[in-house]
Coordinates of C-alpha atoms in Angstrom, one line a residue:
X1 CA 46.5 -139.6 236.0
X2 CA 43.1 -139.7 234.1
X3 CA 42.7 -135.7 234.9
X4 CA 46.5 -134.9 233.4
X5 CA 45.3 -137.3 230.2
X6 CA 41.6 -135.4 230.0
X7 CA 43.8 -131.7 230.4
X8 CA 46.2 -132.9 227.9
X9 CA 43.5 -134.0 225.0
X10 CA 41.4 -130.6 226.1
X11 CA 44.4 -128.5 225.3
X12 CA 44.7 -130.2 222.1
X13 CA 41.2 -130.0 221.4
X14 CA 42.0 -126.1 222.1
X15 CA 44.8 -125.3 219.7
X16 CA 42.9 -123.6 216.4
X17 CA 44.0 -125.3 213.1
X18 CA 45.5 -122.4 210.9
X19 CA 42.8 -122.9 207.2
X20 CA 44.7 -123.9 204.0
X21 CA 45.3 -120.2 202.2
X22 CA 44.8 -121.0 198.3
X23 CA 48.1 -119.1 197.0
X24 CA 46.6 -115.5 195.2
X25 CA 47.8 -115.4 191.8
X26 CA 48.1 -111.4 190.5
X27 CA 45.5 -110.9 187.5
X28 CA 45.6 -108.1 185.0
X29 CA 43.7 -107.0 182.4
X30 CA 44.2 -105.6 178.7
X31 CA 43.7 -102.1 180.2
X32 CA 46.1 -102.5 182.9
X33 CA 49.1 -103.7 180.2
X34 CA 48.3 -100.8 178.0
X35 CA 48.9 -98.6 181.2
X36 CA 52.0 -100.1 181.8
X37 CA 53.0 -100.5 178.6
X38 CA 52.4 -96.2 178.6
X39 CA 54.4 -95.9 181.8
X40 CA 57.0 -97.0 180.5
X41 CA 56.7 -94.7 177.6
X42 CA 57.0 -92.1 179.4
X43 CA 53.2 -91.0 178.4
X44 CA 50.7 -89.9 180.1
X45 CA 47.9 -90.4 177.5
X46 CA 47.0 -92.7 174.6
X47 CA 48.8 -91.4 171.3
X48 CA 46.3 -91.0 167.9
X49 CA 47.6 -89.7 164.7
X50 CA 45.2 -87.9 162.5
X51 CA 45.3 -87.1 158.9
X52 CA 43.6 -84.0 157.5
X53 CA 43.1 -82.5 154.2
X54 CA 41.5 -78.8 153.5
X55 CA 41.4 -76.3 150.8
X56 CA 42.9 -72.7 151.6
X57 CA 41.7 -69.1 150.4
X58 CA 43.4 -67.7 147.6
X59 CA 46.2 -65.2 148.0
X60 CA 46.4 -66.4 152.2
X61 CA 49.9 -66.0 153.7
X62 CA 51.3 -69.2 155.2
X63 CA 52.4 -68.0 157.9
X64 CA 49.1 -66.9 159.4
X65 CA 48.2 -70.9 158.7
X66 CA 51.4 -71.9 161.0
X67 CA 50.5 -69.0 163.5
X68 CA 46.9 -70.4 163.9
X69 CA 47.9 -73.3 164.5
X70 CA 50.8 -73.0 167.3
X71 CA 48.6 -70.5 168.7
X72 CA 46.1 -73.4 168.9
X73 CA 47.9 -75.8 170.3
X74 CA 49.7 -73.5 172.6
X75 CA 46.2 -72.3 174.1
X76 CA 45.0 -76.2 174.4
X77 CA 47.7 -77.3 176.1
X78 CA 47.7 -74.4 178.6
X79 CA 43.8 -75.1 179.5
X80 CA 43.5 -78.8 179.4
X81 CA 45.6 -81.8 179.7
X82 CA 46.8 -84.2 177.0
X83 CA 50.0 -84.9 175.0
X84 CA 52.1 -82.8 173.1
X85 CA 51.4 -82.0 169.3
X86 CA 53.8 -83.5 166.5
X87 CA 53.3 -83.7 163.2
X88 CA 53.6 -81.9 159.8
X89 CA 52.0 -79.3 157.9
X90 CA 52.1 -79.2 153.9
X91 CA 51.1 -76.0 152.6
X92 CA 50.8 -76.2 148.9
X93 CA 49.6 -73.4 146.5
X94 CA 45.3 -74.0 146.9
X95 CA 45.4 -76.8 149.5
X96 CA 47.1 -78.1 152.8
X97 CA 47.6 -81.9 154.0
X98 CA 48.3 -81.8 157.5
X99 CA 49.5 -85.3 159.7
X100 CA 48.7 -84.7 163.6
X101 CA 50.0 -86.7 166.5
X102 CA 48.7 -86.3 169.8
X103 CA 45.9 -87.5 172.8
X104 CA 42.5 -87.8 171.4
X105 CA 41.5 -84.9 174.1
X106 CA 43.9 -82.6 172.0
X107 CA 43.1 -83.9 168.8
X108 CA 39.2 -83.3 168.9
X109 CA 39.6 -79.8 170.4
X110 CA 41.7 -78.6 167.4
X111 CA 39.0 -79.8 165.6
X112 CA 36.1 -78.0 168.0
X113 CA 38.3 -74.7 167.6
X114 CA 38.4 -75.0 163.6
X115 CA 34.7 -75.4 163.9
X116 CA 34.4 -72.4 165.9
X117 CA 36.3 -70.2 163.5
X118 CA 34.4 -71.5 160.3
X119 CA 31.3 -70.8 162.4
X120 CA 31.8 -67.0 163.3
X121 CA 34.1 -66.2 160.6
X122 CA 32.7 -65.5 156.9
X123 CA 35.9 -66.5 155.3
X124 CA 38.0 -68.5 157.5
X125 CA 41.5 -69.2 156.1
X126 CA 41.3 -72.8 156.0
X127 CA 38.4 -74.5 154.6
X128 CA 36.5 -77.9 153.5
X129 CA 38.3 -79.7 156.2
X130 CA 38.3 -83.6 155.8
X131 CA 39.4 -86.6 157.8
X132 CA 41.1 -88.8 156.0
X133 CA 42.1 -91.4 158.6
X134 CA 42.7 -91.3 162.5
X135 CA 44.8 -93.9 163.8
X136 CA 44.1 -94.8 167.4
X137 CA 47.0 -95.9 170.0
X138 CA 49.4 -95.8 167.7
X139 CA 52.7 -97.4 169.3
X140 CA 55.6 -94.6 168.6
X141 CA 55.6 -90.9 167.2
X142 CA 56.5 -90.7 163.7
X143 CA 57.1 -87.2 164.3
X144 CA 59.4 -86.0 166.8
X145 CA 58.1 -82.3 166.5
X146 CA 55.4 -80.3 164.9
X147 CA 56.9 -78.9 161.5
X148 CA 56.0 -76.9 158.8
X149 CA 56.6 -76.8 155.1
X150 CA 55.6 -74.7 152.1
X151 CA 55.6 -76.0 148.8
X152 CA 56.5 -73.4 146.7
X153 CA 57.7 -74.6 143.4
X154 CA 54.7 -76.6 141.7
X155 CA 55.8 -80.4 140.9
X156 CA 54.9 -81.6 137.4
X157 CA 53.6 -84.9 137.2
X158 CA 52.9 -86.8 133.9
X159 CA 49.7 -87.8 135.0
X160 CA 46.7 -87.6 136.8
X161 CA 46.3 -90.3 138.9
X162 CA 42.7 -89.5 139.8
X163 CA 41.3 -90.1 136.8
X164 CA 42.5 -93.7 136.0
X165 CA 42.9 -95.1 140.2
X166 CA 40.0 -96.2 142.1
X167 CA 39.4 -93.7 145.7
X168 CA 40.6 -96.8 147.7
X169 CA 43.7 -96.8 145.3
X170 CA 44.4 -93.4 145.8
X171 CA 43.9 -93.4 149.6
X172 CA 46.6 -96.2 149.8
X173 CA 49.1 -94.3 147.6
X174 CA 48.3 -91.2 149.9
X175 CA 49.0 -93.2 153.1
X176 CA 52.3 -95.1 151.7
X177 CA 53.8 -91.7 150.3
X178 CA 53.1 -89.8 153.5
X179 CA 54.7 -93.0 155.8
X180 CA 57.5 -92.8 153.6
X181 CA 58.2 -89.1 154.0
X182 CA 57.6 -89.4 157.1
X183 CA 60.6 -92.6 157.9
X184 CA 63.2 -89.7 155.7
X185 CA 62.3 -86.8 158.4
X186 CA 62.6 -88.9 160.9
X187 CA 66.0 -89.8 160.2
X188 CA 67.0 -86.5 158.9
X189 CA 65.9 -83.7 161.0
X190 CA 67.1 -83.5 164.7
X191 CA 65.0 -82.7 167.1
X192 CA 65.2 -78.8 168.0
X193 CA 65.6 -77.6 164.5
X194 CA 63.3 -76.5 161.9
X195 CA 63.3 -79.1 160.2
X196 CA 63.5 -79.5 156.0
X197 CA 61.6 -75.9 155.9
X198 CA 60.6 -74.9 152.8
X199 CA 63.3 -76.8 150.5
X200 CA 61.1 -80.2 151.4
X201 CA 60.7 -79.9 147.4
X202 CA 64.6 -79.9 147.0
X203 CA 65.3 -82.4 149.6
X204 CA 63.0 -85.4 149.0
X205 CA 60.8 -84.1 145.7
X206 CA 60.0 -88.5 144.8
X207 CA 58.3 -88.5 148.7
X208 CA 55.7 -85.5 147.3
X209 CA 52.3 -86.1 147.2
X210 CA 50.7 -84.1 144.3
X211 CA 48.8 -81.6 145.3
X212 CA 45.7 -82.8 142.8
X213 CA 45.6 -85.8 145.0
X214 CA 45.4 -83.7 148.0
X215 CA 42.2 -81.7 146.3
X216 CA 41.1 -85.2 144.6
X217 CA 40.5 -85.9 148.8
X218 CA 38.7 -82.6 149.5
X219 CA 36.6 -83.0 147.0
X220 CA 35.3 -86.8 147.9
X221 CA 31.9 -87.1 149.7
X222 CA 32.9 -90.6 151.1
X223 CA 34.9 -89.2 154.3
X224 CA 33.9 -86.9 157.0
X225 CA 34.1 -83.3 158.0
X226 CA 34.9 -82.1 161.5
X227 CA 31.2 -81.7 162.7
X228 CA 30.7 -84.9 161.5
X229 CA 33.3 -86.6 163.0
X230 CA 32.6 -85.3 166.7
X231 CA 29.0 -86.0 166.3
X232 CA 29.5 -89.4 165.2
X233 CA 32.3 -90.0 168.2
X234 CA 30.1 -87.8 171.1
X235 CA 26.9 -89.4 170.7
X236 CA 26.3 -92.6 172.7
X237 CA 26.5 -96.0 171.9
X238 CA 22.7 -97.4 172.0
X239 CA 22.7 -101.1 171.8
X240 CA 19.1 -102.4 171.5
X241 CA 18.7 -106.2 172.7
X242 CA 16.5 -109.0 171.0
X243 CA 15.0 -109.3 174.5
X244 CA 13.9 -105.6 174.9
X245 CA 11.9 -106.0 171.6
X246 CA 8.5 -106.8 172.0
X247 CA 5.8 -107.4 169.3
X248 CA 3.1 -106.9 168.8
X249 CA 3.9 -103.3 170.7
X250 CA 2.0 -102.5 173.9
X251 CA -1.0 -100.8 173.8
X252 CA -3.0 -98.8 176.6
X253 CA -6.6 -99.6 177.0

């Protein structure tokens, strides 16, 4: 009897208690939801929207300003990977304003290959380039396609809002007119089409910008130019700490 008892508590003594699992609760990040929130998109990239101003050469044909560009962005997208291109492109008589929407990959190398042409080229179409504002992970496409418009009949305009509006004023009358123009295309022109073409003066002449605005930006020393803008964005961040700083320096004896 007292063996079957001792056998009996050995076996129990035996049998392994499972351990007490704490229940694993799924953690994300910020970067994790902005991949999702891509996927779902349908995007493969981060979109950015960029808005340029620059001054053209006298007597240049339009078209070889459209050309360059789809000739750009078709040889970018066939070497490198990235997001689509969308946006407009105002050509006015002296000056163009142009509104880009694509992954920051694309976006800086349109910007490397303009600096390549104004580099190796005396007299490169498209000149004084400045970046007015680039608007990182933006949620939607304003733009459904890349479009081109020439303004060909000059606006008049009772006044020069230049002179009397501060640069900050004039910036945020530049940004609210081009949103605006934007919201009409959007709802306007279907996708596949040319869009507005060159009646964008006929069609919505209020949602102009006046082109002295557009050389008003060109002319201002407070934004960047291209070279500027990829230097400032490609060189790296050096963050000094109080604790790396030592004084008096060291000295060698």
């Amino acid at each position: 009897m007292s063996s079957g008892r001792q056998a009996r508590k050995a076996s129990k003594r035996t049998i392994p208690l499972e351990p007490l699992i704490m229940p694993q609760v799924p953690r994300s990040n910020y970067l994790h939801f902005q991949e999702e929130k891509q996927r779902l998109q349908l995007k493969k990239f981060l979109l950015h929207r960029m808005f340029l101003v620059a001054k053209i050469l006298a007597h240049t044909e339009k078209k070889d300003i459209a050309e360059y560009y789809e000739q750009t962005f078709q040889s970018i997208l066939k070497r490198h990977l990235g997001e689509a291109v969308t946006g407009l492109l105002l050509i006015y008589p002296t000056s163009i304003l142009h509104i880009l929407e694509s992954s920051s990959g694309t976006l800086f190398r349109i910007l490397l290959d303009y600096l390549d042409h104004e580099k190796n080229e005396n007299e490169f179409l498209i000149q004084g380039m400045k970046i007015i504002v680039m608007s990182h992970n933006i949620p939607a496409r304003l733009f459904l396609q890349w479009q081109v418009s020439v303004i060909k009949v000059p606006v008049m305009y009772l006044d020069d809002v230049t002179q009397s509006q501060s640069l900050e004023e004039v910036v945020t009358e530049f940004l609210t007119q081009i949103h605006k123009l934007g919201l009409h295309l959007f709802k306007t022109v279907k996708v596949g089409t040319k869009g507005p073409g060159d009646n964008l003066h006929q069609v919505a002449p209020d949602l102009l910008l006046p082109e002295q605005i557009i050389k008003y930006l060109c002319n201002s020393e407070e934004f960047l130019d291209p070279a500027a803008f990829i230097q400032m964005y490609s060189n790296p961040v050096h963050v000094t700490l109080d604790s790396e700083v030592v004084w008096p320096a060291p000295t060698r004896f």
